[in-house]
Short mmCIF file of C-alpha atoms in Angstrom, two decimals:
data_model
loop_
_atom_site.label_atom_id
_atom_site.label_comp_id
_atom_site.label_asym_id
_atom_site.label_seq_id
_atom_site.Cartn_x
_atom_site.Cartn_y
_atom_site.Cartn_z
CA MET Y 442 79.37 9.28 56.37
CA ASP Y 443 76.13 10.83 55.42
CA ARG Y 444 75.16 14.28 53.84
CA PHE Y 445 75.81 17.81 54.79
CA SER Y 446 72.69 19.28 56.71
CA ALA Y 447 71.65 21.83 54.58
CA GLU Y 448 72.46 24.38 57.58
CA LEU Y 449 76.33 23.90 56.68
CA MET Y 450 75.75 24.36 53.42
CA ARG Y 451 74.36 27.28 53.36
CA GLY Y 452 76.58 30.45 52.78
CA SER Y 453 79.00 27.55 51.15
CA LEU Y 454 76.68 27.17 48.17
CA ASP Y 455 77.67 29.55 45.71
CA LEU Y 456 81.20 28.67 46.52
CA MET Y 457 80.17 25.08 45.67
CA VAL Y 458 78.90 25.73 41.82
CA LEU Y 459 81.36 27.84 41.40
CA THR Y 460 84.28 25.56 41.89
CA VAL Y 461 82.17 22.90 39.70
CA LEU Y 462 81.80 25.75 36.61
CA MET Y 463 86.03 25.85 36.94
CA SER Y 464 86.26 22.92 34.25
CA GLY Y 465 83.84 24.12 31.81
CA ALA Y 466 80.77 24.65 30.60
CA GLN Y 467 78.24 22.45 32.76
CA TYR Y 468 74.27 22.34 32.03
CA GLY Y 469 72.32 22.29 35.78
CA TYR Y 470 71.82 18.96 36.02
CA SER Y 471 75.21 18.26 35.09
CA MET Y 472 76.50 20.33 37.66
CA GLN Y 473 74.11 18.71 40.01
CA GLN Y 474 75.81 14.93 39.06
CA ARG Y 475 79.89 16.19 39.72
CA LEU Y 476 78.95 18.20 42.37
CA ARG Y 477 77.28 14.40 44.01
CA ASP Y 478 80.19 12.55 42.55
CA ALA Y 479 82.47 14.58 43.98
CA THR Y 480 82.17 14.68 47.77
CA ALA Y 481 81.16 10.83 47.40
CA GLY Y 482 77.11 11.53 47.71
CA ARG Y 483 77.29 13.70 50.93
CA VAL Y 484 76.59 17.28 49.22
CA GLY Y 485 72.79 16.99 46.98
CA LEU Y 486 72.25 19.82 45.60
CA PRO Y 487 68.34 20.03 44.82
CA ALA Y 488 67.06 21.21 41.95
CA GLY Y 489 64.74 23.30 43.41
CA THR Y 490 67.79 24.68 45.28
CA LEU Y 491 70.49 25.11 42.79
CA TYR Y 492 68.47 26.52 39.23
CA PRO Y 493 67.24 29.04 41.45
CA LEU Y 494 70.09 29.18 42.96
CA LEU Y 495 72.75 29.32 39.18
CA HIS Y 496 69.89 32.44 37.84
CA ARG Y 497 71.01 34.74 41.06
CA LEU Y 498 74.78 33.64 40.26
CA GLU Y 499 73.65 35.35 36.03
CA THR Y 500 72.42 38.15 37.54
CA GLU Y 501 74.98 39.13 40.07
CA LYS Y 502 77.07 38.01 36.24
CA LEU Y 503 78.99 35.79 37.83
CA ILE Y 504 78.00 33.42 35.88
CA ARG Y 505 76.62 33.55 31.87
CA SER Y 506 74.97 31.38 29.95
CA ARG Y 507 73.83 30.16 26.70
CA TRP Y 508 71.66 28.12 25.06
CA ASP Y 509 71.99 25.16 22.60
CA GLU Y 510 69.79 22.68 21.17
CA SER Y 511 72.49 19.71 19.87
CA SER Y 512 70.95 17.05 23.08
CA GLY Y 513 68.09 16.71 20.74
CA ARG Y 514 66.03 19.37 24.12
CA ARG Y 515 66.52 23.19 24.45
CA ARG Y 516 68.90 23.09 27.72
CA LYS Y 517 70.77 25.89 29.28
CA TRP Y 518 74.66 25.86 29.39
CA TYR Y 519 76.72 27.47 32.57
CA GLU Y 520 79.91 29.01 32.55
CA ILE Y 521 82.19 31.24 35.28
CA THR Y 522 82.82 34.67 33.81
CA LYS Y 523 86.25 36.31 34.63
CA THR Y 524 84.47 38.22 37.84
CA GLY Y 525 83.16 34.20 38.49
CA ARG Y 526 86.80 33.41 39.00
CA ALA Y 527 87.84 37.21 41.49
CA ARG Y 528 84.23 36.55 43.99
CA LEU Y 529 85.70 32.56 43.38
CA GLY Y 530 89.08 33.48 43.99
CA SER Y 531 88.21 35.66 46.80
CA GLN Y 532 85.55 33.09 48.08
CA ALA Y 533 87.65 30.60 48.74
CA GLY Y 534 91.24 31.74 49.86
CA GLN Y 535 88.41 32.97 52.62
CA TRP Y 536 86.46 29.71 52.99
CA LEU Y 537 90.69 27.94 53.41
CA ALA Y 538 90.72 30.00 55.99
CA TYR Y 539 88.15 30.17 58.38
CA ALA Y 540 88.37 26.29 58.05
CA GLU Y 541 92.08 25.49 59.27
CA CYS Y 542 90.52 28.65 62.44
CA ILE Y 543 87.13 25.84 62.92
CA ARG Y 544 89.76 23.35 62.41
CA SER Y 545 92.20 24.31 65.16
CA LEU Y 546 89.83 25.22 67.54
CA LEU Y 547 87.90 21.88 67.53
CA ASN Y 548 92.15 20.39 67.96
CA ALA Y 549 91.75 22.40 71.14
CA VAL Y 550 89.43 20.10 72.44
CA PRO Y 551 90.05 16.80 73.05
CA GLU Y 552 86.76 14.70 72.59
CA LEU Y 553 86.38 16.52 69.20
CA ARG Y 554 89.72 16.01 67.33
CA PRO Y 555 89.02 13.75 64.63
CA ALA Y 556 89.58 9.86 64.49
CA THR Y 557 93.24 9.50 63.22
CA ALA Y 558 93.63 6.01 61.67
CA MET T 1313 50.86 9.83 38.44
CA SER T 1314 51.50 10.42 35.75
CA GLU T 1315 54.25 12.06 32.41
CA GLN T 1316 50.71 14.82 32.32
CA GLU T 1317 51.47 15.84 35.75
CA PHE T 1318 55.13 16.19 34.57
CA GLU T 1319 53.88 19.22 32.29
CA LEU T 1320 50.88 20.40 35.06
CA TYR T 1321 53.74 21.00 37.62
CA LEU T 1322 55.23 22.66 34.62
CA LYS T 1323 51.99 24.89 33.51
CA LEU T 1324 51.36 24.99 37.08
CA LEU T 1325 55.00 26.93 37.91
CA ALA T 1326 55.10 29.56 34.20
CA ARG T 1327 51.53 30.51 35.35
CA CYS T 1328 52.53 31.48 38.73
CA LEU T 1329 55.93 33.12 37.85
CA ASN T 1330 55.01 37.20 38.13
CA LEU T 1331 57.72 37.38 34.87
CA THR T 1332 57.48 37.88 30.36
CA SER T 1333 56.45 35.01 28.62
CA ASP T 1334 59.95 34.79 27.29
CA GLN T 1335 60.76 34.10 30.77
CA ARG T 1336 58.66 31.25 31.87
CA GLY T 1337 58.92 29.53 28.47
CA ALA T 1338 63.09 30.02 29.27
CA ILE T 1339 62.99 28.60 33.01
CA ALA T 1340 60.03 26.03 32.09
CA ASP T 1341 62.69 24.98 28.95
CA GLU T 1342 65.08 24.45 31.55
CA LEU T 1343 63.64 22.55 34.31
CA ARG T 1344 62.79 19.67 31.73
CA ASP T 1345 65.26 19.31 30.01
CA HIS T 1346 67.03 18.60 33.85
CA LEU T 1347 63.65 16.59 34.14
CA GLU T 1348 63.98 14.34 31.47
CA GLU T 1349 67.50 13.85 32.50
CA ARG T 1350 66.32 12.94 36.00
CA LEU T 1351 64.22 10.80 34.74
CA GLN T 1352 66.23 8.57 32.16
CA GLU T 1353 68.61 8.54 35.14
CA LEU T 1354 65.84 7.59 36.96
CA ALA T 1355 65.05 4.75 34.87
CA LEU T 1356 68.28 2.89 34.17
CA ALA T 1357 68.44 1.64 38.30
CA GLY T 1358 65.00 0.63 37.82
CA VAL T 1359 63.19 2.92 38.78
CA PRO T 1360 59.38 2.83 37.64
CA ARG T 1361 57.80 5.48 34.85
CA GLU T 1362 54.74 6.77 38.05
CA LYS T 1363 57.20 7.02 40.45
CA ALA T 1364 60.35 8.39 38.56
CA VAL T 1365 58.41 10.93 37.92
CA PHE T 1366 56.61 12.08 41.85
CA GLN T 1367 60.89 11.36 42.19
CA ALA T 1368 62.51 14.22 40.20
CA LEU T 1369 58.66 16.54 40.70
CA ASP T 1370 59.66 16.06 44.52
CA GLU T 1371 63.06 17.38 44.41
CA PHE T 1372 62.28 20.32 42.86
CA GLY T 1373 59.77 20.77 46.03
CA ASP T 1374 56.19 23.50 45.69
CA ALA T 1375 56.02 25.00 42.32
CA ALA T 1376 54.48 27.86 44.00
CA ALA T 1377 57.63 28.63 46.25
CA LEU T 1378 60.13 27.99 43.86
CA ALA T 1379 58.45 29.93 41.38
CA ALA T 1380 58.37 33.48 43.99
CA HIS T 1381 62.42 32.09 43.91
CA PHE T 1382 62.91 32.47 40.39
CA THR T 1383 60.28 36.10 40.08
CA ARG T 1384 62.16 36.77 43.64
CA ILE T 1385 65.78 37.23 42.37
CA ALA T 1386 64.05 38.19 38.59
CA ARG T 1387 62.75 41.71 40.28
CA LEU T 1388 66.44 42.53 42.61
CA LYS T 1389 67.48 42.31 38.51
CA ARG T 1390 65.16 44.41 38.30
CA ARG T 1391 65.80 45.92 40.58
CA ARG T 1392 68.98 46.61 40.08
CA PHE T 1393 69.42 47.39 36.94
CA LEU T 1394 66.55 50.73 37.58
CA MET T 1395 69.45 51.68 40.62
CA ARG T 1396 72.20 51.94 37.64
CA LEU T 1397 69.57 53.25 35.17
CA SER T 1398 68.35 56.53 38.01
CA LEU T 1399 72.10 57.01 39.18
CA GLY T 1400 73.76 57.20 35.19
CA SER T 1401 69.77 59.65 34.96
CA VAL T 1402 70.92 61.67 37.66
CA VAL T 1403 74.49 62.39 36.51
CA LEU T 1404 73.31 62.80 33.37
CA LEU T 1405 71.42 65.99 34.01
CA ALA T 1406 73.79 67.16 36.23
CA ALA T 1407 76.28 67.04 33.51
CA GLY T 1408 73.54 67.59 30.31
CA LEU T 1409 72.12 71.28 32.92
CA LEU T 1410 76.01 72.25 32.74
CA VAL T 1411 76.67 71.74 29.24
CA ALA T 1412 73.62 73.65 28.43
CA PHE T 1413 74.58 76.41 30.05
CA ALA T 1414 77.92 76.74 29.26
CA PHE T 1415 77.63 76.96 26.29
CA TRP T 1416 73.99 78.88 26.17
CA PRO T 1417 73.99 81.73 23.07
CA GLU T 1418 74.61 84.47 26.61
CA HIS T 1419 76.65 81.66 27.77
CA ARG T 1420 78.84 81.10 25.04
CA VAL T 1421 82.62 80.23 26.72
CA LEU T 1422 83.79 77.35 23.17
CA GLN T 1423 84.05 78.41 20.42
CA GLY T 1424 86.24 76.33 17.78
CA PRO T 1425 86.63 76.96 13.80
CA PRO T 1426 84.22 74.92 12.19
CA SER T 1427 85.39 71.42 10.72
CA LEU T 1428 84.45 70.63 7.32
CA PHE T 1429 84.54 66.73 8.43
CA ALA T 1430 83.31 65.24 12.31
CA ASP T 1431 84.96 62.19 13.24
CA ALA T 1432 82.92 59.88 11.83
CA ASN T 1433 83.22 57.39 15.46
CA THR T 1434 82.58 60.36 17.66
CA LYS T 1435 80.83 63.23 17.12
CA PRO T 1436 76.75 62.79 16.39
CA ALA T 1437 75.45 63.83 12.99
CA VAL T 1438 73.81 65.78 13.39
CA SER T 1439 73.27 68.55 16.27
CA GLY T 1440 69.91 70.57 17.80
CA LYS T 1441 66.45 67.74 16.93
CA THR T 1442 68.03 64.38 17.87
CA SER T 1443 64.13 62.07 18.80
CA LEU T 1444 63.26 60.22 16.05
CA ALA T 1445 59.59 62.91 17.12
CA ALA T 1446 61.82 65.97 16.13
CA ALA T 1447 62.40 64.54 12.78
CA LYS T 1448 60.70 64.74 9.85
CA PRO T 1449 60.97 63.33 6.08
CA ALA T 1450 62.22 64.73 3.73
CA ARG T 1451 59.68 68.10 1.55
CA PRO T 1452 60.29 70.28 -0.58
CA ALA T 1453 56.98 72.11 0.01
CA GLU T 1454 58.60 73.81 3.95
CA LYS T 1455 59.74 77.02 4.13
CA ARG T 1456 62.59 76.41 7.62
CA ALA T 1457 62.04 79.33 10.15
CA PRO T 1458 65.38 81.40 10.22
CA GLN T 1459 65.37 80.29 14.08
CA GLU T 1460 64.89 76.65 13.25
CA PRO T 1461 67.95 75.13 13.63
CA ILE T 1462 70.08 73.78 10.44
CA VAL T 1463 71.03 70.97 11.03
CA PRO T 1464 68.06 68.97 10.61
CA ALA T 1465 67.29 65.39 12.15
CA ILE T 1466 67.97 62.51 10.75
CA ASN T 1467 64.81 61.11 8.92
CA ALA T 1468 63.22 58.77 10.35
CA GLU T 1469 62.42 57.21 6.57
CA HIS T 1470 65.37 55.29 4.14
CA PRO T 1471 63.97 56.75 1.65
CA LEU T 1472 64.98 53.45 -0.30
CA SER T 1473 64.51 51.05 2.37
CA SER T 1474 61.54 48.58 2.02
CA ASP T 1475 61.97 48.11 5.67
CA VAL T 1476 60.27 51.28 6.65
CA GLY T 1477 58.15 49.86 9.96
CA GLN T 1478 61.31 48.77 12.22
CA TYR T 1479 63.76 51.12 10.86
CA PRO T 1480 63.06 54.29 12.53
CA ARG T 1481 62.09 51.88 15.37
CA ILE T 1482 66.07 50.38 15.11
CA GLU T 1483 67.89 53.73 14.85
CA ALA T 1484 65.55 56.38 16.76
CA ALA T 1485 66.83 53.53 19.45
CA LEU T 1486 70.65 53.47 17.86
CA GLU T 1487 70.58 57.22 18.52
CA ALA T 1488 69.31 57.29 22.12
CA THR T 1489 71.73 57.50 25.38
CA ALA T 1490 72.84 54.90 26.49
CA ASP T 1491 72.76 55.91 30.62
CA PHE T 1492 74.67 51.90 31.39
CA THR T 1493 77.99 50.82 31.18
CA ILE T 1494 78.37 47.35 31.02
CA GLU T 1495 80.23 45.26 33.28
CA PRO T 1496 82.54 42.58 31.19
CA GLU T 1497 80.93 40.09 29.84
CA GLY T 1498 80.54 38.30 26.24
CA LEU T 1499 80.14 40.46 23.34
CA LYS T 1500 76.79 38.50 22.65
CA ASP T 1501 75.52 38.68 26.60
CA ALA T 1502 76.06 42.17 25.95
CA VAL T 1503 74.33 42.70 22.52
CA GLU T 1504 71.14 41.12 24.21
CA PHE T 1505 71.06 42.76 26.75
CA ILE T 1506 70.87 45.85 24.81
CA ALA T 1507 68.53 44.31 22.13
CA GLN T 1508 66.12 43.75 25.25
CA ARG T 1509 66.62 47.09 26.98
CA TYR T 1510 65.83 49.13 23.32
CA GLN T 1511 63.47 46.30 22.77
CA ILE T 1512 65.06 45.77 19.06
CA PRO T 1513 66.10 43.05 17.30
CA ILE T 1514 69.21 42.74 16.63
CA LEU T 1515 71.35 39.67 14.70
CA PHE T 1516 74.87 38.02 14.05
CA ASP T 1517 75.21 37.16 11.08
CA THR T 1518 77.05 33.60 12.15
CA GLN T 1519 77.58 32.80 8.60
CA SER T 1520 79.27 34.90 8.05
CA LEU T 1521 81.21 35.04 11.78
CA ASP T 1522 81.59 31.86 11.06
CA ASN T 1523 83.41 31.58 8.42
CA ALA T 1524 85.66 35.23 9.61
CA ASN T 1525 86.42 32.83 13.00
CA ILE T 1526 84.67 34.62 14.82
CA ASP T 1527 84.30 34.62 18.50
CA THR T 1528 80.95 36.21 20.07
CA SER T 1529 81.49 35.12 23.46
CA ILE T 1530 84.86 37.30 24.07
CA GLU T 1531 84.63 39.82 26.92
CA VAL T 1532 83.94 43.73 26.37
CA LYS T 1533 82.77 46.22 28.51
CA MET T 1534 82.63 49.97 28.31
CA PRO T 1535 82.71 51.07 32.25
CA ILE T 1536 80.94 54.52 30.21
CA ALA T 1537 77.30 55.84 30.49
CA GLY T 1538 75.94 58.42 28.33
CA LEU T 1539 77.01 56.78 25.29
CA LYS T 1540 75.02 56.94 22.25
CA VAL T 1541 73.56 53.51 21.19
CA ARG T 1542 75.44 53.80 18.24
CA GLN T 1543 78.51 54.74 20.12
CA LEU T 1544 78.35 52.35 22.36
CA LEU T 1545 77.80 49.66 19.61
CA ALA T 1546 81.54 50.16 17.91
CA LEU T 1547 83.38 50.35 19.85
CA LEU T 1548 82.01 46.97 22.16
CA LEU T 1549 82.62 45.80 18.88
CA ARG T 1550 86.16 47.11 18.21
CA GLN T 1551 86.50 45.38 21.68
CA LEU T 1552 87.62 41.68 18.60
CA PRO T 1553 89.92 41.59 17.54
CA GLN T 1554 88.38 40.63 13.95
CA ARG T 1555 86.77 44.27 12.17
CA LEU T 1556 82.62 44.25 12.86
CA GLY T 1557 79.97 46.29 12.34
CA PHE T 1558 76.22 46.52 12.12
CA ASP T 1559 73.85 47.91 9.24
CA ILE T 1560 70.18 47.69 9.30
CA GLN T 1561 68.93 44.89 6.41
CA ASP T 1562 66.03 42.88 6.42
CA GLY T 1563 64.24 45.04 9.71
CA VAL T 1564 67.05 43.44 11.78
CA LEU T 1565 70.61 45.09 13.09
CA GLN T 1566 72.51 43.27 11.52
CA ILE T 1567 76.23 43.14 13.41
CA THR T 1568 78.13 41.01 10.19
CA THR T 1569 82.52 41.58 9.56
CA VAL T 1570 82.85 44.66 8.14
CA GLU T 1571 84.12 42.65 4.46
CA LYS T 1572 80.42 41.84 4.32
CA LEU T 1573 78.79 45.28 5.42
CA ALA T 1574 80.77 46.51 2.66
CA GLU T 1575 79.60 44.67 -0.21
CA HIS T 1576 75.99 45.51 0.83
CA ARG T 1577 75.50 48.90 -1.80
CA VAL T 1578 72.74 50.55 -1.54
CA VAL T 1579 71.61 53.76 -2.98
CA VAL T 1580 70.22 56.47 -0.84
CA VAL T 1581 69.25 60.76 -2.25
CA TYR T 1582 70.27 63.46 -1.23
CA ASP T 1583 68.49 65.94 -0.67
CA CYS T 1584 71.16 69.06 -1.80
CA ARG T 1585 69.51 71.60 -3.16
CA ASP T 1586 69.77 73.56 0.21
CA LEU T 1587 74.06 73.06 -0.82
CA ILE T 1588 74.48 72.08 -4.84
CA HIS T 1589 75.24 75.77 -4.72
CA LEU T 1590 78.15 74.65 -3.82
CA ARG T 1591 79.03 73.47 -7.51
CA SER T 1592 80.42 77.00 -9.15
CA ILE T 1593 82.14 79.34 -7.06
CA TYR T 1594 83.42 80.15 -10.90
CA PRO T 1595 80.55 80.17 -13.56
CA THR T 1596 81.54 80.03 -17.07
CA SER T 1597 79.10 82.14 -18.29
CA VAL T 1598 80.29 84.95 -15.87
CA PRO T 1599 83.94 86.60 -17.13
CA ARG T 1600 87.00 86.03 -14.44
CA PRO T 1601 88.01 89.80 -12.87
CA GLN T 1602 91.47 90.07 -12.93
CA THR T 1603 92.38 91.45 -10.36
CA GLU T 1604 90.15 88.20 -8.34
CA PRO T 1605 92.44 86.75 -5.64
CA ALA T 1606 93.14 82.78 -7.04
CA LEU T 1607 91.17 80.52 -4.80
CA GLU T 1608 93.12 77.28 -3.64
CA ARG T 1609 91.93 74.33 -3.00
CA THR T 1610 94.45 73.09 -0.36
CA GLY T 1611 94.03 69.82 1.88
CA VAL T 1612 93.01 70.50 5.93
CA SER T 1613 93.65 67.89 7.79
CA GLY T 1614 89.93 67.42 9.49
CA GLY T 1615 88.19 65.93 13.28
CA GLY T 1616 89.92 62.32 12.59
CA HIS T 1617 88.08 62.30 8.92
CA SER T 1618 90.19 58.30 8.79
CA GLY T 1619 91.55 57.28 4.29
CA GLY T 1620 94.60 57.81 3.04
CA ALA T 1621 96.11 60.80 1.66
CA ALA T 1622 93.77 61.55 -1.32
CA SER T 1623 91.07 61.42 1.27
CA ALA T 1624 91.87 64.36 2.44
CA PRO T 1625 89.05 67.06 3.20
CA VAL T 1626 89.02 70.85 1.02
CA LEU T 1627 88.37 73.89 2.12
CA TRP T 1628 87.90 76.69 -0.23
CA GLN T 1629 90.23 78.94 0.89
CA PRO T 1630 92.27 82.38 -0.21
CA ALA T 1631 95.99 81.40 -1.65
CA GLY T 1632 98.49 82.36 0.48
CA ALA T 1633 100.83 85.40 -0.07
CA ALA T 1634 103.48 83.64 -1.40
CA ALA T 1635 101.45 82.76 -4.73
CA ASP T 1636 99.98 86.26 -5.36
CA LYS T 1637 102.89 86.09 -7.95
CA PRO T 1638 101.50 88.20 -10.88
CA SER T 1639 102.76 85.98 -13.19
CA HIS T 1640 101.09 83.13 -12.18
CA LYS T 1641 97.57 84.38 -11.51
CA ASN T 1642 96.17 83.89 -15.10
CA GLU T 1643 97.15 81.17 -14.93
CA ARG T 1644 95.56 79.93 -12.35
CA ASN T 1645 92.62 81.52 -12.91
CA ALA T 1646 92.27 79.79 -15.81
CA LYS T 1647 93.08 76.55 -14.55
CA ARG T 1648 89.87 77.29 -12.07
CA ALA T 1649 87.51 78.28 -15.03
CA SER T 1650 88.81 75.06 -15.86
CA ALA T 1651 87.38 73.27 -13.46
CA ALA T 1652 84.25 76.17 -13.25
CA VAL T 1653 82.21 73.58 -15.02
CA ASP T 1654 83.66 70.15 -11.12
CA VAL T 1655 80.24 70.12 -8.85
CA PRO T 1656 82.44 70.80 -5.68
CA LEU T 1657 79.92 68.93 -3.54
CA ILE T 1658 79.88 65.76 -4.93
CA ASN T 1659 83.99 65.47 -4.99
CA VAL T 1660 83.79 66.30 -1.29
CA ILE T 1661 81.28 63.50 -0.72
CA GLN T 1662 83.80 60.84 -3.04
CA TYR T 1663 86.50 62.13 -0.43
CA ALA T 1664 83.80 59.56 1.90
CA GLY T 1665 85.41 55.15 2.11
CA ASP T 1666 87.77 54.12 -0.15
CA PRO T 1667 88.06 56.20 -2.69
CA GLY T 1668 89.02 53.50 -5.22
CA ASP T 1669 85.32 52.79 -4.68
CA TRP T 1670 84.19 54.84 -6.30
CA ASP T 1671 83.03 54.41 -9.75
CA GLU T 1672 85.46 57.74 -11.14
CA GLU T 1673 89.04 55.58 -10.46
CA GLY T 1674 86.92 52.13 -11.24
CA GLY T 1675 85.03 50.92 -8.37
CA PRO T 1676 82.03 49.87 -8.48
CA ALA T 1677 80.31 52.93 -5.72
CA LYS T 1678 78.29 55.78 -7.93
CA ILE T 1679 77.74 59.51 -7.56
CA THR T 1680 74.95 61.44 -9.75
CA GLU T 1681 73.54 64.27 -9.40
CA ILE T 1682 70.23 65.01 -10.81
CA GLY T 1683 68.57 68.95 -10.03
CA GLY T 1684 69.99 68.90 -6.68
CA LEU T 1685 69.80 65.19 -5.73
CA LEU T 1686 72.23 63.68 -5.21
CA VAL T 1687 72.22 59.77 -5.53
CA VAL T 1688 74.91 58.08 -3.95
CA TYR T 1689 75.78 53.82 -4.34
CA GLN T 1690 77.29 53.11 -1.35
CA ASN T 1691 77.38 50.48 1.92
CA PRO T 1692 75.99 51.48 4.90
CA MET T 1693 79.28 53.19 6.92
CA VAL T 1694 79.54 55.36 3.58
CA HIS T 1695 76.17 56.29 3.50
CA GLN T 1696 77.33 56.96 7.45
CA GLN T 1697 79.80 59.29 6.77
CA VAL T 1698 78.00 61.48 2.99
CA LYS T 1699 75.24 61.87 6.22
CA ARG T 1700 78.01 63.65 8.43
CA ILE T 1701 79.75 65.41 5.91
CA LEU T 1702 75.85 66.87 4.87
CA ALA T 1703 75.28 67.52 8.72
CA ASP T 1704 78.74 69.78 8.53
CA LEU T 1705 78.66 71.07 5.12
CA ARG T 1706 75.30 72.20 6.45
CA ARG T 1707 75.87 74.31 9.08
CA MET T 1708 78.50 75.81 8.23
CA LYS T 1709 76.27 77.83 5.53
CA HIS T 1710 74.22 78.58 8.56
CA GLU T 1711 76.91 79.90 10.20
CA GLY T 1712 77.71 82.03 6.93
CA ALA T 1713 80.85 80.37 5.99
CA PHE T 1714 80.22 79.57 2.58
CA ALA T 1715 78.58 83.72 1.80
CA THR T 1716 81.30 84.78 3.43
CA LEU T 1717 83.87 82.35 1.17
CA ASP T 1718 81.25 84.36 -1.63
CA LYS T 1719 81.32 88.26 -0.85
CA GLU T 1720 85.54 87.99 0.06
CA HIS T 1721 86.39 86.95 -3.25
CA GLY T 1722 83.89 89.61 -5.19
CA THR T 1723 82.75 85.73 -6.55
CA THR T 1724 78.87 84.64 -7.40
CA PRO T 1725 77.82 81.62 -7.45
CA ASN T 1726 74.95 80.36 -10.19
CA THR T 1727 72.50 80.54 -6.99
CA PRO T 1728 72.34 83.50 -4.91
CA VAL T 1729 73.30 83.18 -1.80
CA PRO T 1730 72.33 85.57 0.22
CA ALA T 1731 73.77 87.71 3.32
CA GLU T 1732 71.64 86.49 5.82
CA LYS T 1733 70.48 83.64 6.63
CA ASP T 1734 67.44 82.62 4.64
CA PRO T 1735 66.49 80.15 1.63
CA PRO T 1736 68.21 81.33 -1.77
CA ALA T 1737 66.28 83.09 -3.26
CA SER T 1738 66.39 81.19 -6.36
CA SER T 1739 65.44 78.39 -4.93
CA GLY T 1740 62.65 80.37 -3.32
CA ARG T 1741 63.05 77.46 -0.56
CA GLN T 1742 65.00 75.88 2.27
CA PRO T 1743 64.17 72.38 1.54
CA ALA T 1744 64.17 69.53 5.06
CA ALA T 1745 66.73 68.01 3.66
CA ALA T 1746 66.39 64.13 3.52
CA TYR T 1747 69.67 64.12 5.19
#
């Protein structure tokens, strides 16, 4: 299937980034890779979107950063904070409920039901 | 497009960023790391170098637009900080007005008993003037006007510090009021915020902290605003399971283990010529009247002074009724006479810190008096306690505590204590104490 449209993803980017960070500290590029691999290429977060997003999440204290030079370059690692975990929990709950609502709505229209094998 | 375009892109981005040079550098480093990783990935996929550079840069989009994003986010962060600062300032101002009104001389409603020792953890070192601008170095020639607060401001200069330039600035920052709260975050991040806020260098003693397996990413928080920065730092450090402290060393505020701090002893000279007359409540050259009541050295629980039972603070106060039996009076007086050579001020100072640390108990710390100057060789934590002790003694003297005692028991100190709050006649001048 094709990549999800930017319009569809808007509003859930925070959720995606915080979810990726739940598995441990990441740097920007590795986060982008992980998102792409976890979604089989359907979520491609451009670098020009990812880095401002990371800076904004850090401003909101949902993630924190630290610098590391063990790779030979200055690399900025991010990890989720306690506040970020709480926000993710709340957002994930809302998103799943929202997705269920949309699913129920779409299932009511036979032409829109997803094809089953 | 060559790799030169790579650096040109980053330079253009940096120029468009309306941020400090440190912030611009940090963003450039972060994006450079991403670009290099992306180039490697594209190279492994067989994409020619020039094309890979073009593709990697294209994924970032327009440099000016990206710079505008970063600048907007930085402004949002600054705006939030200013909002918190403004709200905190308004609250503090209102609280300050209330306190000032309550404690204004004509409206004073609370007057507790004087305490010899301040709580080292929460009470400020001085009252009255505390700003760096108001602090004056010790000058024996100065005569203090009667209306001036007797408790001096903290001296801007550490007498024997070679870092006179940085020390006053850092000390002033530590005495400033932190009108913000600390949200839950790693200790290192919280400290970095404080360092940036007050533009002071703060370093973690990584070697000592690593040796002690101390993790500076442990989450800390402080939901209370309005604390002094010194108190704020102490309270944040206290949230770690291990004991940490801080001191100004080599021009930086260094955070390290309490054990490491305790090993770092420095000599500080305290000008105590205004207090040293306390040495002789019973001067050896004056015969003691037989009828005078004995003065007992009693232990009084002070205001939160830490230490063991041997370190209870001392007040000179009249003996209790039971002790006033005539059969014991001469014996007591004899004991007091032999104690007249003691210098109570030194004894009082030695209640600071661990009693076993002082040379009298075989420890490495030392205290000597030279013409009213106390030369103290101790670690920074004890020096802080010493400063508070001296500040409290001066406040008590200002309130006439020692003059009252002398008058009450008919004693005559070597240096006469004036009835009013004027400088002692023998000294001629009231020195502005160093601490």
